[in-house]
Coordinates of C-alpha atoms in Angstrom, one line a residue:
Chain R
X143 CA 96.5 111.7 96.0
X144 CA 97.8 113.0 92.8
X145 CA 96.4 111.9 89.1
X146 CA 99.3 110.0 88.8
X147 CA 98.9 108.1 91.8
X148 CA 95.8 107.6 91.4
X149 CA 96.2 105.7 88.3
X150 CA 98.5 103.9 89.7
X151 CA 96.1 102.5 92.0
X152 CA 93.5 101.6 88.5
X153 CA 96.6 99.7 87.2
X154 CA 97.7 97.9 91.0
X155 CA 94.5 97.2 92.2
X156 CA 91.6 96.5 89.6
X157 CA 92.3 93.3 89.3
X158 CA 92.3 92.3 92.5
X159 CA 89.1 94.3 93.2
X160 CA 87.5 92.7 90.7
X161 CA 89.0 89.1 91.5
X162 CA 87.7 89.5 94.7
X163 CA 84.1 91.0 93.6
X164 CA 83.7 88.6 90.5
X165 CA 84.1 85.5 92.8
X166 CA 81.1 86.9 94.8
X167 CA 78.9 87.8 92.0
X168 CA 79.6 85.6 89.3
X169 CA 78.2 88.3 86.5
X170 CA 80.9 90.2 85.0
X171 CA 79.6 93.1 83.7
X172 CA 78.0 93.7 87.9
X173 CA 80.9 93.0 89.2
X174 CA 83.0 95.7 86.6
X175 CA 80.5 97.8 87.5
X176 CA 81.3 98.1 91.0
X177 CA 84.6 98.5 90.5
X178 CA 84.2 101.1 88.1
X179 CA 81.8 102.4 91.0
X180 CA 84.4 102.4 93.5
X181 CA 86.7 104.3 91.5
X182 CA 84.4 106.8 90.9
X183 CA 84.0 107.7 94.5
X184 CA 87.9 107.4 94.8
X185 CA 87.7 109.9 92.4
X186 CA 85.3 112.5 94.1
X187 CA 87.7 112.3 96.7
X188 CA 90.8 112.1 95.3
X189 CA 92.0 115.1 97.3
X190 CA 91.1 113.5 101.2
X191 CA 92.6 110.2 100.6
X192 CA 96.0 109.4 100.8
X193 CA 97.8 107.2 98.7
X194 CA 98.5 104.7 101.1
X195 CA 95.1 104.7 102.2
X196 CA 94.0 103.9 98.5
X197 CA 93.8 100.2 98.9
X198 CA 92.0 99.4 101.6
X199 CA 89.1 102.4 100.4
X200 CA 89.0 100.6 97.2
X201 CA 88.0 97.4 99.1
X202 CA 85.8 98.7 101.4
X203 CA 83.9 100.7 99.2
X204 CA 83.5 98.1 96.6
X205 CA 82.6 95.3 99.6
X206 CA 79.6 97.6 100.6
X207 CA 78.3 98.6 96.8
X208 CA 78.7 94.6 96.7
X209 CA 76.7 93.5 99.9
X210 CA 74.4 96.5 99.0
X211 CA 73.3 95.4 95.6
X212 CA 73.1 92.2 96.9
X213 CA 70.4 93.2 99.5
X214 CA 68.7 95.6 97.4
X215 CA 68.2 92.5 95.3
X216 CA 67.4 89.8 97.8
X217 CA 70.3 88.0 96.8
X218 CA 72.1 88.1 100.1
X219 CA 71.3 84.7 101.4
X220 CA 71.0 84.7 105.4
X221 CA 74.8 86.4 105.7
X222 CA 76.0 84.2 108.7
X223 CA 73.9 80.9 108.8
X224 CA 75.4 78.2 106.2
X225 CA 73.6 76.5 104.2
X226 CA 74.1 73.0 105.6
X227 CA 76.6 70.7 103.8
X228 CA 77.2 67.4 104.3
X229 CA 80.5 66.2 103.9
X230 CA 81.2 64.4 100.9
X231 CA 84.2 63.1 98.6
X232 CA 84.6 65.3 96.0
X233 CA 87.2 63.2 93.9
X234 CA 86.0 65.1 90.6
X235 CA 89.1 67.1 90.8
X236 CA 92.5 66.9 90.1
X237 CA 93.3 70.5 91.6
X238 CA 93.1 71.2 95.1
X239 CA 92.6 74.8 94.2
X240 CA 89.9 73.8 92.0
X241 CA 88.3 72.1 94.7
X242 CA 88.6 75.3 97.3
X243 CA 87.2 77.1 95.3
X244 CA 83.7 75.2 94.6
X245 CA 83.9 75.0 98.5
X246 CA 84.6 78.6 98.9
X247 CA 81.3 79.1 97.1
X248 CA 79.3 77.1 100.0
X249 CA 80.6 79.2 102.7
X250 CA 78.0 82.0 104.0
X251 CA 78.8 84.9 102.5
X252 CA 80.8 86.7 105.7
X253 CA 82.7 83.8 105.8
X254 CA 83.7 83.8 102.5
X255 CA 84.1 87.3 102.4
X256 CA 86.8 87.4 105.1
X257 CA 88.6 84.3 104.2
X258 CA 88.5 86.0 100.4
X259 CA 90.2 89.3 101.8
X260 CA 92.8 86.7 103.9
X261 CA 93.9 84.6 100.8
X262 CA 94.1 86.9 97.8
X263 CA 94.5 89.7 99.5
X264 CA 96.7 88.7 102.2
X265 CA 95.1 91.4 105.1
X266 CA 95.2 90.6 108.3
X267 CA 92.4 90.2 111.1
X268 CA 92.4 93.9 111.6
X269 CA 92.4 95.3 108.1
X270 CA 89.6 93.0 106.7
X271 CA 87.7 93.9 109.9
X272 CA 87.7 97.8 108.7
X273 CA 86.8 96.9 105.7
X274 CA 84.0 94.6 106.4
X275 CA 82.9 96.4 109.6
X276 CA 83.9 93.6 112.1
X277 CA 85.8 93.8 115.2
X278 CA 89.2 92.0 114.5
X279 CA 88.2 88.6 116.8
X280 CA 84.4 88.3 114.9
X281 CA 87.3 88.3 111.7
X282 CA 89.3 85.6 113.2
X283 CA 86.0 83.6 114.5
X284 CA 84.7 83.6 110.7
X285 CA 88.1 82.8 109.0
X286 CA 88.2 79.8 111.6
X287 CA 84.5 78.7 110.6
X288 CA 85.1 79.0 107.3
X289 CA 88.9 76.8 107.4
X290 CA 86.0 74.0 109.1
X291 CA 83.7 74.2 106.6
X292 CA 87.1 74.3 103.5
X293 CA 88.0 71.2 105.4
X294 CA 85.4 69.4 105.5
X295 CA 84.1 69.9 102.0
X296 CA 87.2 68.3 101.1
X297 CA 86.5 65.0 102.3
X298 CA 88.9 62.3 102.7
X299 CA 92.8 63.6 103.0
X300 CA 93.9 61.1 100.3
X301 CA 92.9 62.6 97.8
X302 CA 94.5 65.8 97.7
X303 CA 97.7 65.5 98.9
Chain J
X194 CA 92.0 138.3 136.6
X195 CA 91.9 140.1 139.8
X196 CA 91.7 138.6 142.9
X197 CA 88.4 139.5 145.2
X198 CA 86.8 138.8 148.0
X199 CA 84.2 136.6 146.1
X200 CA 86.7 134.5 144.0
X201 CA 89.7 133.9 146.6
X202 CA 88.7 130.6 147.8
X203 CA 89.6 129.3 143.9
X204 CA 92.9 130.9 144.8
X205 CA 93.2 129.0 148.2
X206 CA 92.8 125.9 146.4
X207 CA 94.6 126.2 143.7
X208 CA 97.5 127.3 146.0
X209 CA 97.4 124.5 147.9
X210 CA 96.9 122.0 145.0
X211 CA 100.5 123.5 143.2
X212 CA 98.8 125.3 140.2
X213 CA 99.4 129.1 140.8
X214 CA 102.1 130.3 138.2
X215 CA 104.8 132.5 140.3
X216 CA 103.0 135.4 139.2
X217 CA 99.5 134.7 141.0
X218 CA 101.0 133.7 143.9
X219 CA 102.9 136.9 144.8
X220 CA 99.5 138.5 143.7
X221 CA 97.8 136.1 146.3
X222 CA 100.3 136.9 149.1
X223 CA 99.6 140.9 148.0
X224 CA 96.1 140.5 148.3
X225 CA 96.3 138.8 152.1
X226 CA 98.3 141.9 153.1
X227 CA 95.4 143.4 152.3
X228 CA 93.2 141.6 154.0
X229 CA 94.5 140.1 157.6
X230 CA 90.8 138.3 158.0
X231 CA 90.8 136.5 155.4
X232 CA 95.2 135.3 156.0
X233 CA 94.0 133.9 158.4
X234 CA 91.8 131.9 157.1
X235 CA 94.2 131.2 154.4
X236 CA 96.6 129.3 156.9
X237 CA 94.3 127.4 158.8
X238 CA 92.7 126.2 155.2
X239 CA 94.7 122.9 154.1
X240 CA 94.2 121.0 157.2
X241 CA 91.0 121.4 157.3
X242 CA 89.9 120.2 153.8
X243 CA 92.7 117.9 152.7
X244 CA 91.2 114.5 153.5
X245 CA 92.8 111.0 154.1
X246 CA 91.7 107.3 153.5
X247 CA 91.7 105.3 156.2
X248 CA 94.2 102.9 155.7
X249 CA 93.6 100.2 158.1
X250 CA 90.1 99.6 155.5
X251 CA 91.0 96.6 153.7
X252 CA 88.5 94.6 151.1
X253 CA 88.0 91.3 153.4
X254 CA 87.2 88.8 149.6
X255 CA 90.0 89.7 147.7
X256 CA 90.9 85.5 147.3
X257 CA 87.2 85.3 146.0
X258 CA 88.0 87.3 142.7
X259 CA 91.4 85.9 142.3
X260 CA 91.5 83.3 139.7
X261 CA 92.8 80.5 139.3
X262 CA 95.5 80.2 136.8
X263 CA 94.5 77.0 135.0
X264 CA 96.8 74.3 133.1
X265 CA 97.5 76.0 129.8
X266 CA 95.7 75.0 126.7
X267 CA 97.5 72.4 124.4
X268 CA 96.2 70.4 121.7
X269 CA 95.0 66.9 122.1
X270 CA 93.0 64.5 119.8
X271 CA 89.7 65.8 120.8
X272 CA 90.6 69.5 120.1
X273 CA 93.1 69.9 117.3
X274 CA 91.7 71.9 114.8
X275 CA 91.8 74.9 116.0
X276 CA 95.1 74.7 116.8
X277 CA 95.8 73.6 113.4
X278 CA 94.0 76.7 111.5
X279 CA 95.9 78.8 114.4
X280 CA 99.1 77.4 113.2
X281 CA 98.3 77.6 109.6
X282 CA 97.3 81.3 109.7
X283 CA 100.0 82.5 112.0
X284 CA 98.2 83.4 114.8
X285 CA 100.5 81.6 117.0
X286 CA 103.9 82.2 118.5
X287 CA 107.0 79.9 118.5
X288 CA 106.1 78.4 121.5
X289 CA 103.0 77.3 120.4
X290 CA 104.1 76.3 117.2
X291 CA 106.5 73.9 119.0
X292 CA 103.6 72.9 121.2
X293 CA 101.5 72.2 117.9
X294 CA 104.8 70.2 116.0
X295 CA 105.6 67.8 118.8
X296 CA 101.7 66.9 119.0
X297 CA 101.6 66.3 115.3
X298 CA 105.1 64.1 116.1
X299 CA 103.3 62.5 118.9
X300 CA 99.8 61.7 116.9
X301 CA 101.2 60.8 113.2
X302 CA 97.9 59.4 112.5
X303 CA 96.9 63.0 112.3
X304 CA 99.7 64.4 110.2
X305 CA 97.8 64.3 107.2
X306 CA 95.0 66.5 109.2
X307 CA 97.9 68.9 109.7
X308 CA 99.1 69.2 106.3
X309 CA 95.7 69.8 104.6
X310 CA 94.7 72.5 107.2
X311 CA 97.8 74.7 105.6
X312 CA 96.5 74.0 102.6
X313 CA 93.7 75.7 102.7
X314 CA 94.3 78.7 101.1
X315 CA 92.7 79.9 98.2
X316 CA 93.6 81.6 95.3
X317 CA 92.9 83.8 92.9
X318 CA 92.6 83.3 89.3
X319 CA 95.1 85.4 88.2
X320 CA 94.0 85.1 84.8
X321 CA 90.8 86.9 85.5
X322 CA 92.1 90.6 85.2
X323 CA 89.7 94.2 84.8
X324 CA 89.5 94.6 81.5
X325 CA 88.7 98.3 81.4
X326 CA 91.5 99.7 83.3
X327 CA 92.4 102.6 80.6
X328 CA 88.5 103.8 81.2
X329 CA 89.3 104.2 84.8
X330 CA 92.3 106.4 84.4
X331 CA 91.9 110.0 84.5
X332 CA 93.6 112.1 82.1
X333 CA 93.8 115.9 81.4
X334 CA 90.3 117.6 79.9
X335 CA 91.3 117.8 76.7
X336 CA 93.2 115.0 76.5
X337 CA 90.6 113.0 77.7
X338 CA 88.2 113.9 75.3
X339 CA 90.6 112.9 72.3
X340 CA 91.5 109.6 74.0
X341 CA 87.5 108.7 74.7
X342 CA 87.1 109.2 71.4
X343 CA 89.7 107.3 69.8
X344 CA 89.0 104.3 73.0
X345 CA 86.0 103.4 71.4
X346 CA 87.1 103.0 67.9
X347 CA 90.2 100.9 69.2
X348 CA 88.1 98.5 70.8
X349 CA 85.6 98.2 68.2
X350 CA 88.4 97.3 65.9
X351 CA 89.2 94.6 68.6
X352 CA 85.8 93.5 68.2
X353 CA 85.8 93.5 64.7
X354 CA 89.2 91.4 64.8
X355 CA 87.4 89.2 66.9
X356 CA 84.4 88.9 64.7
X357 CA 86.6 88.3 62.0
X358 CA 88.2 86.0 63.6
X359 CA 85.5 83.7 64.4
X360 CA 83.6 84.3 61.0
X361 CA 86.7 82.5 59.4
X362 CA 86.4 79.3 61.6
X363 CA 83.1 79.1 60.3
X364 CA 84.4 79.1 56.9
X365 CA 87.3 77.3 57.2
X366 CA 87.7 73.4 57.1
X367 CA 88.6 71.3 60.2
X368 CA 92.0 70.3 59.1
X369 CA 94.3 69.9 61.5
X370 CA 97.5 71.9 60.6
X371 CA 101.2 71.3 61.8
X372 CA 101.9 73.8 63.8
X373 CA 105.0 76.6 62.9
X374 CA 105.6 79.7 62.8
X375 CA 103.6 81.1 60.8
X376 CA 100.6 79.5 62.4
X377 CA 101.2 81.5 65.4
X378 CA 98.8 84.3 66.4
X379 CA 100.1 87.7 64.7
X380 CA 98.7 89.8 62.3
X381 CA 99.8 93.1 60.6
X382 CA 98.3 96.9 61.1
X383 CA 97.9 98.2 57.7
X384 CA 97.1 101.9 56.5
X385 CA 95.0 101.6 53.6
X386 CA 93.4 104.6 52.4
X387 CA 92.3 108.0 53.8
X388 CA 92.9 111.5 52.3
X389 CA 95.4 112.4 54.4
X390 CA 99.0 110.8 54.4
X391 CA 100.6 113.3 55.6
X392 CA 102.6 111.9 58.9
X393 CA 106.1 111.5 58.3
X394 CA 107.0 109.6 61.2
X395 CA 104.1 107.8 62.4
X396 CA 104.9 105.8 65.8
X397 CA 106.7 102.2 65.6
X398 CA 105.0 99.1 66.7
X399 CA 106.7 97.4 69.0
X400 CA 105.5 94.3 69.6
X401 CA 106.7 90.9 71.4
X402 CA 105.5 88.8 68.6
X403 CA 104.4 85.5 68.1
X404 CA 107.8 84.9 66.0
X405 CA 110.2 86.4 68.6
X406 CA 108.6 83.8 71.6
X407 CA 109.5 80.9 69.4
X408 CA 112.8 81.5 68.2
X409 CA 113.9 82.3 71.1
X410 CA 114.8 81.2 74.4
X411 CA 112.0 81.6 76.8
X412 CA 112.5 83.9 79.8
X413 CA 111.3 82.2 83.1
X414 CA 108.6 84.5 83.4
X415 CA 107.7 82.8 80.4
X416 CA 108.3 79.1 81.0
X417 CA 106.5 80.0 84.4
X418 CA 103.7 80.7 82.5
X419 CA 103.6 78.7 79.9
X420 CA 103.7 75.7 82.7
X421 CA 100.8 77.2 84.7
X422 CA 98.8 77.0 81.8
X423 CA 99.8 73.6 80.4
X424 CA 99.1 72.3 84.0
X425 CA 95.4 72.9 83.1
X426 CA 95.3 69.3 82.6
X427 CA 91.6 68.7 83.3
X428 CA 90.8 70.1 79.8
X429 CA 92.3 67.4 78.1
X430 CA 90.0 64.4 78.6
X431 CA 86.9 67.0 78.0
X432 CA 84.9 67.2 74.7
X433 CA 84.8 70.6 73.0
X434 CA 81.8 71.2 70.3
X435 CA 82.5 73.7 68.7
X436 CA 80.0 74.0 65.7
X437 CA 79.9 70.4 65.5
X438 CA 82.8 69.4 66.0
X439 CA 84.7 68.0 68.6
X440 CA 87.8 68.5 70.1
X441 CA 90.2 66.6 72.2
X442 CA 93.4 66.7 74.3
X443 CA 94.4 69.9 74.4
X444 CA 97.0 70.9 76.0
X445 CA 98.3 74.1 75.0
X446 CA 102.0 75.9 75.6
X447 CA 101.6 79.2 76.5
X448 CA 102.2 81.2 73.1
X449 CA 99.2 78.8 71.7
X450 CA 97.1 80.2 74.3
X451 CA 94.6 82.8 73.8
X452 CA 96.6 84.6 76.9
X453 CA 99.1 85.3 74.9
X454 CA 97.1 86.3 72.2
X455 CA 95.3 88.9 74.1
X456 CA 98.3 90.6 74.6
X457 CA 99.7 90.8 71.5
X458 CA 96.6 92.3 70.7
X459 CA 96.0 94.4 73.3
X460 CA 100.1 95.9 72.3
X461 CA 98.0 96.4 69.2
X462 CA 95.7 98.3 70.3
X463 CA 97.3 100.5 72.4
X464 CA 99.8 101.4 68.9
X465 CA 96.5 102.4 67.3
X466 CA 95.5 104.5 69.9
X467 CA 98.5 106.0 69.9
X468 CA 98.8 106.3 65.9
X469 CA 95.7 108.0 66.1
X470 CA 96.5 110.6 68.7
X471 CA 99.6 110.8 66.6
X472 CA 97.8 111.5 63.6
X473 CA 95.7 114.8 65.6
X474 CA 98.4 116.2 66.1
X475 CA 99.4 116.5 61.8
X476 CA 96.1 116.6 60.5
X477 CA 92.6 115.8 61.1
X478 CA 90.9 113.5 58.8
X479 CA 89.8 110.1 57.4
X480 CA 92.0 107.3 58.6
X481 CA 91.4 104.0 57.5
X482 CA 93.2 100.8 58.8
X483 CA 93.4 97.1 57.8
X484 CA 94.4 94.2 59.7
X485 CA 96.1 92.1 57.5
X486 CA 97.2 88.7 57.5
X487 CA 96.1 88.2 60.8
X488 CA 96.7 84.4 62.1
X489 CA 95.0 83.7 65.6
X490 CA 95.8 80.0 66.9
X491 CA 94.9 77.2 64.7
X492 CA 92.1 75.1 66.4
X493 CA 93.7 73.6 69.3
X494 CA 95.1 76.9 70.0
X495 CA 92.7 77.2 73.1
X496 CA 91.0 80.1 75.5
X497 CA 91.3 77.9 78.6
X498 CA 90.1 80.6 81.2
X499 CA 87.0 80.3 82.5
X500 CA 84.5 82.9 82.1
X501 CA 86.5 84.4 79.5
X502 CA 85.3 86.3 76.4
X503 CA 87.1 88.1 73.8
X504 CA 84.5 91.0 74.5
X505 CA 84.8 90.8 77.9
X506 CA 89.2 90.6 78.0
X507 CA 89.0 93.9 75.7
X508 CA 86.3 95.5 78.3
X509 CA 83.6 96.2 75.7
X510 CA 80.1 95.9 76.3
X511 CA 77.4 97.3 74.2
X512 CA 78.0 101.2 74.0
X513 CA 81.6 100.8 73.3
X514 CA 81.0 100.2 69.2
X515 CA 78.0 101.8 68.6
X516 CA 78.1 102.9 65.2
X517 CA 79.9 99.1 64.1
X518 CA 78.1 96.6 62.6
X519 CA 77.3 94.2 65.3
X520 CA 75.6 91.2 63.0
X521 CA 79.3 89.1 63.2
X522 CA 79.9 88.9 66.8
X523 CA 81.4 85.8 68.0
X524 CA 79.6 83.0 69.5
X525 CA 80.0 81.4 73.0
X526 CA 81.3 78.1 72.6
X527 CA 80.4 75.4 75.5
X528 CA 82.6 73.1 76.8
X529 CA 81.2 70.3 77.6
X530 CA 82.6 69.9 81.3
X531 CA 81.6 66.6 83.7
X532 CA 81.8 69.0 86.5
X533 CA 80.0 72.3 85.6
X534 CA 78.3 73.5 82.8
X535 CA 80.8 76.7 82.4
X536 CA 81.1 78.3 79.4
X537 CA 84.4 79.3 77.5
X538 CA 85.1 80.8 74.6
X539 CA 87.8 80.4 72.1
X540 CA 89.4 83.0 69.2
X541 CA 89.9 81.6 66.1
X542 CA 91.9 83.2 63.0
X543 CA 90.8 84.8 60.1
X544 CA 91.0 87.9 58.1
X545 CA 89.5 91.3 58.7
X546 CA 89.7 95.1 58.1
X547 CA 89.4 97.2 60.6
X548 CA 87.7 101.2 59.8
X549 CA 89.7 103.7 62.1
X550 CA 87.6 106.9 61.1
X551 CA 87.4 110.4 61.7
X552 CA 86.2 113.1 60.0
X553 CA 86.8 116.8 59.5
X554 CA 83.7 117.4 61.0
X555 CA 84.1 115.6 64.0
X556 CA 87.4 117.7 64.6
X557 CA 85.4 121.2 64.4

């Protein structure tokens, strides 16, 4: 990867990265922080990655600084048990997306983590499972989990449509 | 390799298994000239070790592991959502899909169910961007030493812009004005003083200004915007303190919005970064700038994103203005919120000077 490209990818993909990072740890100087950390490493090995690789080692490295700080800290709530949530009308809102994404914040923090790659990111089963270390059908088990648990948080359908 | 009496047997086999080249096997055949016991051997060896499987042996319990194939899955009333999520996330084909329609056709009470489940998706705030993207770039050694240099002072004039900005609302009345032109955010770049003055062509700012977006006709990149962020309704019915006072129904159009502020003054920036790299090439020296006139939105000109801060949006934290004066840094303001206590911040006009300095020293 040339310098070139390579800021290409700071100017493609930062936000995202942090998007993604940022609705995980809600500090914003932690979560710029691992994105400037995952560019870092790009950096050290700007010469063995390819371009079209960038991407996807942006994500992963910044997923694993991510659940790794998280650990290191205790913060990382059990990672595949939710915490149990009743369903309940949450008529606060006027937005739908508002809504998801309180509800996004209840999910465990795979869950959330997959369906997170899914929806802003748009990758599929197989890509978010390199990422995140998963086998493609543990990716598609936790994005269907997590679509329960969205739905459910909702409550009644009147509401939002 | 030649062939002996102690490695021919490899030979034999190979022979008879199809994997001597041309060449080996005329030096085979020359070695069994050679050696009449051991041709004879050689003919009699492939009936003797080339086994067969006896075919009349057949597994007697072959219809125990067979399996049934059972009636295919479909959805039903007890077992839809799967189905649905399937269908909302692609995972099925168009057979399915058809499978999944005609049950929705078949159970409307559960069309509502259907729709939600592709609904589901989230999204991201695109508003939230990284704020420090230039720090990430690489550039060339030298280069990058001039630009680090000059990065620092152009965001601590943001910051002091900022500062200024929100040391006039202080000041300033709570008058509600009518809103024109002139009102809109802009402000002016300004060379003041400095011993040097020597550039004779010092680089244009080019700048989609606040004017320009009024007068005339929006793009649709821009009417898309500027309806994504009026559509922020839930604002409107919430109280805003800010030092007191409150603040109601807003509901801003884009070039009101502290969005669109942020980029007019990020343009900024970037022409003072690149006025000051212009100016190392002429001559090295003291530079000072003003920002005059410099008209941020009027109250109800709002920051709507959550989470945002003017600090944050120009990606400085603490290091980045070291040697500025610090003791005028805006304030948070809260928004009071029925749903969350989230904090957001607003940018409010005002006057200020901005110091873009170097010395001759610095430069040796």
């Amino acid at each position: 990867m040339t310098v070139e490209e390579y800021n290409t990818c700071v100017d493609d993909f930062s936000d995202g990265i942090y998007r993604f990072i940022l609705k995980n740890i809600r500090d914003e100087d932690e979560a710029q922080d691992i994105v400037q950390e995952s560019y870092m490493r790009m950096w050290e090995r700007v010469n063995h990655i390819q371009y079209q690789k960038a991407r996807s080692y942006l994500f992963t490295t910044a997923y694993h600084t991510m659940i790794d700080r998280l650990r290191k800290n205790n913060r990382l709530s059990p990672i595949e048990e939710a915490p149990e949530h009743e369903t309940r009308q949450h008529n606060n809102y006027s937005d739908l997306s508002e809504v998801l994404s309180k509800a996004v914040d209840t999910l465990p923090v795979i869950q959330k983590n997959v369906v997170l790659l899914r929806d802003y990111e748009g990758y599929s089963y197989k890509e978010i499972g390199e990422i995140t270390d998963l086998n493609e059908s543990q990716v598609k088990v936790y994005i269907y989990r997590a679509r329960k648990a969205l739905r459910n948080y909702i409550g009644s359908v009147d509401k939002v449509l | 390799m030649r062939i002996t009496r102690a490695n021919y047997e490899v030979y034999f086999v190979d022979y008879f298994d199809g994997r001597l080249s041309q060449e080996a096997k005329e030096e085979l055949m020359r070695f069994l000239e050679a050696h009449p016991d051991l041709k004879e051997e050689f003919y009699n060896f492939d009936e003797n070790v080339i086994l067969q499987a006896d075919s009349d042996i057949t597994f007697p319990k072959k219809d125990i592991l067979k399996k049934q194939e059972t009636a295919k899955a479909k959805p039903d009333p007890e077992d839809y959502e799967t189905w649905f999520i399937a269908y909302a996330e692609g995972d099925l084909n168009r057979e399915e899909q058809q499978q999944v329609e005609r049950f929705v056709d078949d159970n409307p009470a559960l069309k509502q169910e259907f729709l939600i489940y592709q609904k589901l998706s989230l999204k991201a705030d695109s508003r939230i961007r990284y704020p420090d993207k230039k720090r990430l770039k690489k550039k060339s050694q030298r280069k990058r030493t001039l630009l680090a240099r000059y990065a620092g002072y152009a965001a601590a004039a943001g910051i002091l812009l900022f500062a200024g900005l929100f040391w006039l609302i202080r000041q300033e009345a709570p008058e509600r004005q009518e809103k024109n032109i002139s009102q809109l955010p802009h402000y002016e770049v300004e060379k003041i003083s400095g011993n040097q003055t020597l550039y004779e062509q010092p680089p244009k700012l080019i700048r989609n200004n606040a004017d320009k977006a009024i007068t005339e006709p929006l793009s649709s990149k821009d009417r898309n915007q500027i309806e994504r962020l009026t559509k922020m309704e839930p604002l409107t019915e919430k109280k805003i303190n800010i030092n007191n006072r409150s603040i109601t129904n807003i509901s801003p159009r884009y070039e009101q919005t502290s969005e669109y502020y942020y980029q007019t003054v990020m343009k900024d920036l970037e022409y003072l970064e690149a006025l000051s790299e212009y100016k190392e090439k002429t001559l090295p020296g003291k530079i000072f700038y003003r920002i005059k006139n410099a008209i941020a939105p009027p109250e109800d000109y709002y920051v709507i994103s959550e989470g945002f801060s003017p600090l944050k949006l120009l990606g400085i934290t603490s290091k980045s203005f070291g040697e500025v004066a610090t003791n005028t840094l805006p304030e948070n303001i809260t928004i009071e919120n029925n749903n969350s206590n989230t904090k957001k911040y607003g940018i409010k006009t005002g006057i200020l000077e901005i110091t873009h300095k170097r010395t001759l020293e610095e430069d040796q």
